[in-house]
Amino acid sequence: MAKNTPENTEPMRLATGTESVERRIFEAHEGGKLAVEPTAPIDNADDLAIVYTPGVARVVEEIAEHPEKAREYTIKKNTVAVVTDGSAILGLGDRGPIAALPVMEGKAALFSRFAGVDAFPICLDAYDVDEIVAHVKAIAPAFAGINLEDISAPRCFEIEDRLRAELDIPVFHDDQHGTAVCVLAALTNALTVVGKSIADVRIAMSGAGAAGTAILRLLLAAGARDVIVTNSKGIVNAGREEGDRLEWIAGVTNPRGVKGGLREAVNGADVFIGVSAPNILDEAMLKSMNERAVVFALSNPVPEIDPDIAWKHAAVVATGRSDFANQINNVLAFPGVFRGLIDVHAREVTDEALLAAAQAIAAVVSEHELSARHIVPSVFDERVTPAVARAVAGARG
């Protein structure tokens, strides 16, 4: 399989919306993208007696007496639930659980393709936090991990916190932590390209929701010291915000006491990270940033600034799109993260594991491969998932 080398890093821009592409999309999704197949032979009466009754009764008795053996003799060994309520589907918003099914199927297919993890989509017809927590707890015995997906903020924070506290298997909200891992990996290499360190740069972030909060937490854990976060009301400052998450953000950011909005936050910044809304960063703001600036415009499908404009003024530009260089894609993280967690029978996801995952992704891009337009490996680079899995397993082992 081709590696993501400098010779093949510039992606093809797909003409979405054309008739031929529309036909390909629907044909690929027809009948769903997943199937369940037996792993044991069922070709005769003897096979049937072993796979099902009466032979299965012996396995039932063994697991009843030793519950930990479920990981040895059932699908719990290698299965993840991909759980959503459909309240924040991609960039489309609240479209409900049934409309979320194609996305959750796709996520499960990516687990299988990139990490050999058997994942299953769980689309809950529930919106209340208590109800969602109860449903996930009820199905948890069959799974080795829970991947929360496309659940709107701020409910996603409480749902994740409660499930992490109440379950003995890892709970991972990919919109938060998968994004954070990939952003940190990309930023690590981008700063190497521009010759700056995370401890010294000024970082301006747009977005204080699920992804923004998780990115901030991981940046701070990695050594960032000067971060300003903005939301739709302006710079998040102490005394202005309500709610535990925003109060926490206000308490750990903006050490210089900057006031105003995004324009003031970006002025003199070395790094811009956007996980918010399209077209909010204009060219004048970009010009006000420091020399050799790094711009991560990750809003999808329309970034915070047109990448072609951003490249005129920034040294490194990344987006969440596959048709521009430097796509920051969660597929780089979550398959390997879960592979590592499952392999060591982890009970939780720690910041140490997330930092290790980010470092592993960054390290896949070798010194001779690293460039302004190649700061992250391709999701099809076969080195990525094993490297992330080893790093996470080591951090948890």
Short mmCIF file of C-alpha atoms in Angstrom, two decimals:
data_model
loop_
_atom_site.label_atom_id
_atom_site.label_comp_id
_atom_site.label_asym_id
_atom_site.label_seq_id
_atom_site.Cartn_x
_atom_site.Cartn_y
_atom_site.Cartn_z
CA MET A 1 0.00 0.00 0.00
CA ALA A 2 1.32 3.44 -0.87
CA LYS A 3 2.61 5.52 1.99
CA ASN A 4 1.72 9.21 2.39
CA THR A 5 5.02 10.47 1.02
CA PRO A 6 5.62 13.99 -0.30
CA GLU A 7 5.01 12.73 -3.83
CA ASN A 8 1.35 11.81 -3.14
CA THR A 9 0.22 14.18 -0.39
CA GLU A 10 -1.74 16.64 -2.55
CA PRO A 11 -5.24 15.11 -2.65
CA MET A 12 -7.66 15.04 -5.55
CA ARG A 13 -10.57 17.45 -5.19
CA LEU A 14 -13.75 15.46 -5.62
CA ALA A 15 -16.53 17.18 -7.54
CA THR A 16 -19.25 16.38 -5.00
CA GLY A 17 -22.77 17.07 -6.15
CA THR A 18 -22.24 15.77 -9.68
CA GLU A 19 -24.54 13.03 -10.92
CA SER A 20 -21.81 10.40 -11.17
CA VAL A 21 -20.54 11.05 -7.65
CA GLU A 22 -24.07 11.04 -6.22
CA ARG A 23 -24.68 7.65 -7.87
CA ARG A 24 -21.43 6.23 -6.46
CA ILE A 25 -22.32 7.46 -2.96
CA PHE A 26 -25.75 5.86 -2.89
CA GLU A 27 -24.54 2.64 -4.50
CA ALA A 28 -21.83 2.32 -1.83
CA HIS A 29 -24.39 2.70 0.94
CA GLU A 30 -27.08 0.48 -0.55
CA GLY A 31 -28.08 -2.21 1.93
CA GLY A 32 -25.72 -0.80 4.54
CA LYS A 33 -21.95 -1.10 4.87
CA LEU A 34 -21.72 -3.86 7.49
CA ALA A 35 -22.47 -7.56 7.81
CA VAL A 36 -22.32 -10.10 10.65
CA GLU A 37 -20.75 -13.44 9.80
CA PRO A 38 -20.01 -16.52 11.94
CA THR A 39 -16.40 -17.28 12.79
CA ALA A 40 -17.03 -20.94 13.67
CA PRO A 41 -18.16 -23.55 11.11
CA ILE A 42 -21.85 -24.52 11.12
CA ASP A 43 -21.93 -27.19 8.44
CA ASN A 44 -23.42 -30.21 10.22
CA ALA A 45 -25.24 -31.36 13.35
CA ASP A 46 -21.99 -31.74 15.28
CA ASP A 47 -21.02 -28.13 14.52
CA LEU A 48 -24.48 -26.98 15.56
CA ALA A 49 -24.24 -28.83 18.87
CA ILE A 50 -20.93 -27.10 19.64
CA VAL A 51 -21.78 -23.59 18.46
CA TYR A 52 -25.27 -23.63 19.96
CA THR A 53 -27.08 -26.03 22.24
CA PRO A 54 -26.09 -28.15 24.10
CA GLY A 55 -22.39 -27.24 23.87
CA VAL A 56 -22.86 -23.53 24.47
CA ALA A 57 -24.21 -24.26 27.95
CA ARG A 58 -20.69 -25.15 29.11
CA VAL A 59 -19.43 -21.74 28.07
CA VAL A 60 -22.37 -20.07 29.81
CA GLU A 61 -21.51 -21.84 33.05
CA GLU A 62 -17.83 -20.94 32.74
CA ILE A 63 -18.57 -17.24 32.21
CA ALA A 64 -21.18 -17.18 34.96
CA GLU A 65 -18.51 -18.45 37.36
CA HIS A 66 -15.65 -16.39 35.86
CA PRO A 67 -17.11 -13.24 34.16
CA GLU A 68 -13.68 -12.11 32.96
CA LYS A 69 -13.65 -15.10 30.58
CA ALA A 70 -16.26 -13.36 28.44
CA ARG A 71 -13.29 -11.61 26.81
CA GLU A 72 -11.89 -15.01 25.88
CA TYR A 73 -15.00 -16.84 24.69
CA THR A 74 -17.33 -14.14 23.28
CA ILE A 75 -17.34 -11.14 20.97
CA LYS A 76 -16.63 -8.95 24.00
CA LYS A 77 -12.97 -9.64 23.26
CA ASN A 78 -12.96 -7.32 20.27
CA THR A 79 -16.23 -5.38 20.02
CA VAL A 80 -16.97 -1.67 20.36
CA ALA A 81 -20.36 0.03 20.45
CA VAL A 82 -20.57 3.18 18.32
CA VAL A 83 -23.30 5.11 20.13
CA THR A 84 -25.22 8.21 19.10
CA ASP A 85 -28.55 9.94 19.50
CA GLY A 86 -28.19 11.72 16.16
CA SER A 87 -28.20 15.16 17.75
CA ALA A 88 -24.98 16.45 16.14
CA ILE A 89 -24.40 14.52 12.92
CA LEU A 90 -21.20 15.62 11.20
CA GLY A 91 -21.81 19.26 10.21
CA LEU A 92 -25.52 18.65 9.68
CA GLY A 93 -26.82 19.12 13.23
CA ASP A 94 -29.72 17.27 14.86
CA ARG A 95 -31.19 14.91 12.26
CA GLY A 96 -32.25 12.16 14.67
CA PRO A 97 -31.10 8.58 15.30
CA ILE A 98 -32.29 6.92 12.10
CA ALA A 99 -30.55 9.51 9.91
CA ALA A 100 -27.39 8.95 11.96
CA LEU A 101 -27.26 5.27 11.03
CA PRO A 102 -25.23 5.69 7.78
CA VAL A 103 -22.58 7.65 9.69
CA MET A 104 -22.40 5.15 12.53
CA GLU A 105 -22.20 2.29 10.02
CA GLY A 106 -19.34 4.11 8.35
CA LYS A 107 -17.57 4.58 11.64
CA ALA A 108 -17.96 0.89 12.43
CA ALA A 109 -16.61 0.00 9.00
CA LEU A 110 -13.55 2.17 9.64
CA PHE A 111 -12.92 0.38 12.95
CA SER A 112 -12.88 -2.91 11.05
CA ARG A 113 -10.84 -1.70 8.09
CA PHE A 114 -8.10 0.07 10.00
CA ALA A 115 -7.83 -1.81 13.31
CA GLY A 116 -9.61 -5.14 12.94
CA VAL A 117 -12.07 -4.05 15.64
CA ASP A 118 -15.65 -5.34 15.38
CA ALA A 119 -17.80 -2.27 15.95
CA PHE A 120 -21.57 -2.02 15.82
CA PRO A 121 -23.76 1.09 15.35
CA ILE A 122 -26.14 1.85 18.22
CA CYS A 123 -28.55 4.68 17.32
CA LEU A 124 -30.61 5.53 20.38
CA ASP A 125 -34.08 7.02 20.14
CA ALA A 126 -33.40 8.98 23.30
CA TYR A 127 -32.37 12.53 24.10
CA ASP A 128 -32.48 12.78 27.89
CA VAL A 129 -29.07 12.37 29.51
CA ASP A 130 -30.32 9.94 32.16
CA GLU A 131 -32.03 7.82 29.52
CA ILE A 132 -28.96 7.67 27.26
CA VAL A 133 -26.69 6.75 30.17
CA ALA A 134 -29.11 4.02 31.23
CA HIS A 135 -29.31 2.57 27.71
CA VAL A 136 -25.54 2.47 27.26
CA LYS A 137 -25.01 0.90 30.67
CA ALA A 138 -27.61 -1.73 29.81
CA ILE A 139 -25.82 -2.85 26.63
CA ALA A 140 -22.27 -2.48 27.96
CA PRO A 141 -21.78 -6.15 28.99
CA ALA A 142 -21.48 -7.17 25.32
CA PHE A 143 -18.71 -4.69 24.49
CA ALA A 144 -15.04 -4.06 25.24
CA GLY A 145 -15.41 -0.31 24.73
CA ILE A 146 -17.89 2.49 24.02
CA ASN A 147 -17.31 5.07 21.28
CA LEU A 148 -19.68 8.02 21.70
CA GLU A 149 -20.34 9.86 18.46
CA ASP A 150 -22.25 12.92 17.22
CA ILE A 151 -23.94 13.79 20.53
CA SER A 152 -24.53 17.51 21.00
CA ALA A 153 -22.82 19.63 23.64
CA PRO A 154 -23.14 20.22 26.52
CA ARG A 155 -24.99 16.91 27.06
CA CYS A 156 -22.09 14.94 25.61
CA PHE A 157 -19.85 16.05 28.49
CA GLU A 158 -22.17 14.76 31.22
CA ILE A 159 -22.94 11.56 29.32
CA GLU A 160 -19.27 10.75 28.91
CA ASP A 161 -18.36 11.70 32.48
CA ARG A 162 -21.11 9.55 33.95
CA LEU A 163 -20.41 6.53 31.76
CA ARG A 164 -16.69 6.73 32.51
CA ALA A 165 -17.50 6.73 36.22
CA GLU A 166 -20.03 3.91 36.06
CA LEU A 167 -18.57 1.45 33.52
CA ASP A 168 -15.51 -0.80 33.73
CA ILE A 169 -14.68 -0.46 30.02
CA PRO A 170 -13.14 2.55 28.21
CA VAL A 171 -15.55 5.28 27.07
CA PHE A 172 -14.24 7.53 24.32
CA HIS A 173 -16.09 10.48 22.76
CA ASP A 174 -14.43 10.68 19.37
CA ASP A 175 -15.73 14.17 18.57
CA GLN A 176 -13.78 15.32 21.60
CA HIS A 177 -10.77 13.13 22.15
CA GLY A 178 -10.18 11.77 18.66
CA THR A 179 -10.14 15.31 17.32
CA ALA A 180 -7.85 16.47 20.13
CA VAL A 181 -5.33 13.69 19.48
CA CYS A 182 -5.17 14.43 15.76
CA VAL A 183 -4.89 18.19 16.29
CA LEU A 184 -2.03 17.76 18.75
CA ALA A 185 -0.24 15.34 16.41
CA ALA A 186 -0.57 17.76 13.51
CA LEU A 187 0.45 20.75 15.61
CA THR A 188 3.51 18.92 16.91
CA ASN A 189 4.79 18.47 13.37
CA ALA A 190 3.64 21.89 12.16
CA LEU A 191 5.62 23.59 14.92
CA THR A 192 8.65 21.55 13.93
CA VAL A 193 8.26 22.82 10.36
CA VAL A 194 8.10 26.48 11.48
CA GLY A 195 10.76 26.12 14.18
CA LYS A 196 8.63 26.97 17.20
CA SER A 197 7.79 25.16 20.47
CA ILE A 198 4.39 24.55 21.99
CA ALA A 199 5.49 26.12 25.28
CA ASP A 200 6.36 29.42 23.59
CA VAL A 201 3.67 29.95 20.95
CA ARG A 202 0.50 31.97 21.30
CA ILE A 203 -2.53 29.90 20.30
CA ALA A 204 -5.92 31.36 19.33
CA MET A 205 -8.81 28.91 19.28
CA SER A 206 -12.29 29.40 17.88
CA GLY A 207 -14.79 27.00 19.41
CA ALA A 208 -15.51 26.14 23.03
CA GLY A 209 -17.75 23.14 22.46
CA ALA A 210 -16.97 19.44 22.68
CA ALA A 211 -14.00 19.42 20.32
CA GLY A 212 -12.62 22.76 21.47
CA THR A 213 -12.69 21.79 25.13
CA ALA A 214 -10.92 18.49 24.52
CA ILE A 215 -8.31 20.09 22.25
CA LEU A 216 -7.60 22.71 24.89
CA ARG A 217 -7.21 20.09 27.62
CA LEU A 218 -4.73 18.07 25.55
CA LEU A 219 -2.78 21.16 24.42
CA LEU A 220 -2.32 22.17 28.05
CA ALA A 221 -1.26 18.63 28.96
CA ALA A 222 1.31 18.82 26.15
CA GLY A 223 2.81 22.03 27.53
CA ALA A 224 0.92 24.91 25.90
CA ARG A 225 0.94 28.00 28.14
CA ASP A 226 -0.66 30.83 26.15
CA VAL A 227 -4.06 29.89 24.71
CA ILE A 228 -7.01 32.19 24.07
CA VAL A 229 -10.39 30.57 23.36
CA THR A 230 -13.29 32.33 21.68
CA ASN A 231 -16.91 31.38 21.17
CA SER A 232 -19.84 33.17 19.54
CA LYS A 233 -19.81 35.78 22.33
CA GLY A 234 -16.10 36.59 22.05
CA ILE A 235 -13.07 35.69 24.15
CA VAL A 236 -13.92 33.34 27.01
CA ASN A 237 -13.01 35.35 30.10
CA ALA A 238 -13.49 34.86 33.83
CA GLY A 239 -16.68 36.40 35.15
CA ARG A 240 -18.43 36.41 31.78
CA GLU A 241 -19.33 32.76 31.37
CA GLU A 242 -21.74 30.38 33.05
CA GLY A 243 -21.42 26.62 33.24
CA ASP A 244 -18.65 24.41 34.55
CA ARG A 245 -16.90 23.88 31.21
CA LEU A 246 -16.72 27.54 30.21
CA GLU A 247 -15.67 28.55 33.72
CA TRP A 248 -12.90 25.97 33.54
CA ILE A 249 -11.79 27.29 30.13
CA ALA A 250 -11.76 30.85 31.46
CA GLY A 251 -9.64 29.77 34.42
CA VAL A 252 -6.89 28.06 32.40
CA THR A 253 -6.62 30.35 29.35
CA ASN A 254 -5.89 33.95 28.32
CA PRO A 255 -2.96 34.64 30.67
CA ARG A 256 -2.45 38.09 29.10
CA GLY A 257 -6.04 39.15 29.80
CA VAL A 258 -6.92 39.97 26.19
CA LYS A 259 -10.46 41.31 25.71
CA GLY A 260 -12.68 41.38 22.65
CA GLY A 261 -13.39 38.72 20.06
CA LEU A 262 -11.67 36.55 17.49
CA ARG A 263 -9.93 39.51 15.84
CA GLU A 264 -8.22 40.45 19.09
CA ALA A 265 -7.44 36.81 19.94
CA VAL A 266 -5.75 36.17 16.59
CA ASN A 267 -3.69 39.38 16.63
CA GLY A 268 -0.08 38.38 17.35
CA ALA A 269 -0.90 34.67 17.53
CA ASP A 270 1.40 31.98 16.16
CA VAL A 271 -1.33 29.37 15.81
CA PHE A 272 -5.02 29.47 14.92
CA ILE A 273 -7.17 26.40 15.60
CA GLY A 274 -10.78 26.57 14.42
CA VAL A 275 -13.45 24.06 15.39
CA SER A 276 -16.40 26.39 15.09
CA ALA A 277 -18.06 27.90 12.03
CA PRO A 278 -17.32 28.63 8.36
CA ASN A 279 -15.74 31.82 7.05
CA ILE A 280 -15.15 33.57 10.39
CA LEU A 281 -11.42 34.20 9.86
CA ASP A 282 -10.77 36.92 7.31
CA GLU A 283 -7.58 37.81 5.49
CA ALA A 284 -6.93 40.88 7.66
CA MET A 285 -6.96 38.69 10.79
CA LEU A 286 -4.57 36.30 9.12
CA LYS A 287 -2.18 39.12 8.29
CA SER A 288 -2.19 40.18 11.97
CA MET A 289 -0.72 36.84 13.05
CA ASN A 290 2.99 36.36 13.70
CA GLU A 291 5.44 35.34 10.99
CA ARG A 292 5.39 31.67 9.97
CA ALA A 293 1.91 31.20 11.35
CA VAL A 294 0.08 27.87 11.58
CA VAL A 295 -3.62 27.80 10.62
CA PHE A 296 -5.87 24.82 11.34
CA ALA A 297 -9.29 25.65 9.83
CA LEU A 298 -11.20 22.51 10.75
CA SER A 299 -14.86 23.44 10.34
CA ASN A 300 -16.51 20.99 7.93
CA PRO A 301 -17.51 21.07 5.17
CA VAL A 302 -16.68 24.80 4.93
CA PRO A 303 -13.54 25.86 6.85
CA GLU A 304 -13.13 29.01 8.92
CA ILE A 305 -11.16 30.48 6.01
CA ASP A 306 -10.63 29.37 2.43
CA PRO A 307 -7.44 27.26 2.57
CA ASP A 308 -6.14 28.75 -0.67
CA ILE A 309 -6.31 32.21 0.93
CA ALA A 310 -4.77 30.93 4.16
CA TRP A 311 -1.77 29.54 2.27
CA LYS A 312 -0.97 33.05 1.00
CA HIS A 313 -0.10 34.21 4.51
CA ALA A 314 0.47 31.13 6.73
CA ALA A 315 3.44 28.77 6.66
CA VAL A 316 1.32 25.70 7.40
CA VAL A 317 -2.39 25.20 6.76
CA ALA A 318 -4.56 22.21 7.67
CA THR A 319 -8.27 21.46 7.31
CA GLY A 320 -10.66 18.63 8.06
CA ARG A 321 -11.26 18.02 4.37
CA SER A 322 -9.84 15.27 2.22
CA ASP A 323 -9.47 17.48 -0.86
CA PHE A 324 -6.78 19.74 0.65
CA ALA A 325 -3.30 19.00 1.95
CA ASN A 326 -2.91 18.19 5.66
CA GLN A 327 -6.30 16.67 6.40
CA ILE A 328 -6.76 16.31 10.16
CA ASN A 329 -8.89 13.18 10.18
CA ASN A 330 -9.97 11.27 13.28
CA VAL A 331 -9.38 8.00 11.42
CA LEU A 332 -5.73 8.57 12.30
CA ALA A 333 -6.58 8.16 15.97
CA PHE A 334 -9.62 6.21 17.05
CA PRO A 335 -8.91 2.80 15.44
CA GLY A 336 -5.46 2.58 16.99
CA VAL A 337 -6.60 4.05 20.30
CA PHE A 338 -9.26 1.36 20.70
CA ARG A 339 -6.97 -1.37 19.39
CA GLY A 340 -4.47 -0.50 22.11
CA LEU A 341 -7.08 -0.17 24.85
CA ILE A 342 -8.76 -3.46 23.97
CA ASP A 343 -5.48 -5.35 23.73
CA VAL A 344 -4.57 -4.51 27.34
CA HIS A 345 -8.14 -4.85 28.66
CA ALA A 346 -8.13 -1.18 29.70
CA ARG A 347 -10.92 0.07 31.92
CA GLU A 348 -10.56 3.76 31.07
CA VAL A 349 -9.05 6.30 28.70
CA THR A 350 -6.37 8.47 30.30
CA ASP A 351 -4.70 11.72 29.20
CA GLU A 352 -1.42 9.79 29.14
CA ALA A 353 -2.87 7.40 26.56
CA LEU A 354 -4.16 10.30 24.44
CA LEU A 355 -0.81 12.09 24.56
CA ALA A 356 0.95 8.86 23.59
CA ALA A 357 -1.42 8.43 20.65
CA ALA A 358 -0.73 11.97 19.41
CA GLN A 359 3.02 11.49 19.70
CA ALA A 360 2.79 8.20 17.81
CA ILE A 361 0.85 9.75 14.92
CA ALA A 362 3.29 12.64 14.67
CA ALA A 363 6.28 10.28 14.71
CA VAL A 364 5.00 8.29 11.73
CA VAL A 365 5.97 11.26 9.53
CA SER A 366 9.73 10.89 9.35
CA GLU A 367 12.14 13.80 9.20
CA HIS A 368 12.72 13.41 5.48
CA GLU A 369 8.94 13.21 4.82
CA LEU A 370 7.99 16.21 6.95
CA SER A 371 7.09 19.43 5.11
CA ALA A 372 4.61 22.30 5.24
CA ARG A 373 2.16 20.28 3.15
CA HIS A 374 2.83 16.98 4.88
CA ILE A 375 2.47 17.25 8.65
CA VAL A 376 0.29 14.19 9.19
CA PRO A 377 0.40 10.74 7.63
CA SER A 378 -2.28 9.49 5.28
CA VAL A 379 -5.07 7.53 6.94
CA PHE A 380 -4.08 4.74 4.53
CA ASP A 381 -0.51 4.64 5.81
CA GLU A 382 -0.21 1.14 7.24
CA ARG A 383 2.18 2.34 9.94
CA VAL A 384 -0.37 4.52 11.73
CA THR A 385 -2.76 2.19 13.54
CA PRO A 386 -0.09 -0.24 14.83
CA ALA A 387 2.01 2.68 16.07
CA VAL A 388 -0.93 4.26 17.89
CA ALA A 389 -2.05 0.92 19.34
CA ARG A 390 1.44 0.18 20.69
CA ALA A 391 1.73 3.66 22.20
CA VAL A 392 -1.69 3.49 23.87
CA ALA A 393 -1.11 -0.05 25.15
CA GLY A 394 2.24 1.06 26.56
CA ALA A 395 0.69 4.06 28.26
CA ARG A 396 -1.96 1.82 29.79
CA GLY A 397 0.17 -1.28 30.37
#
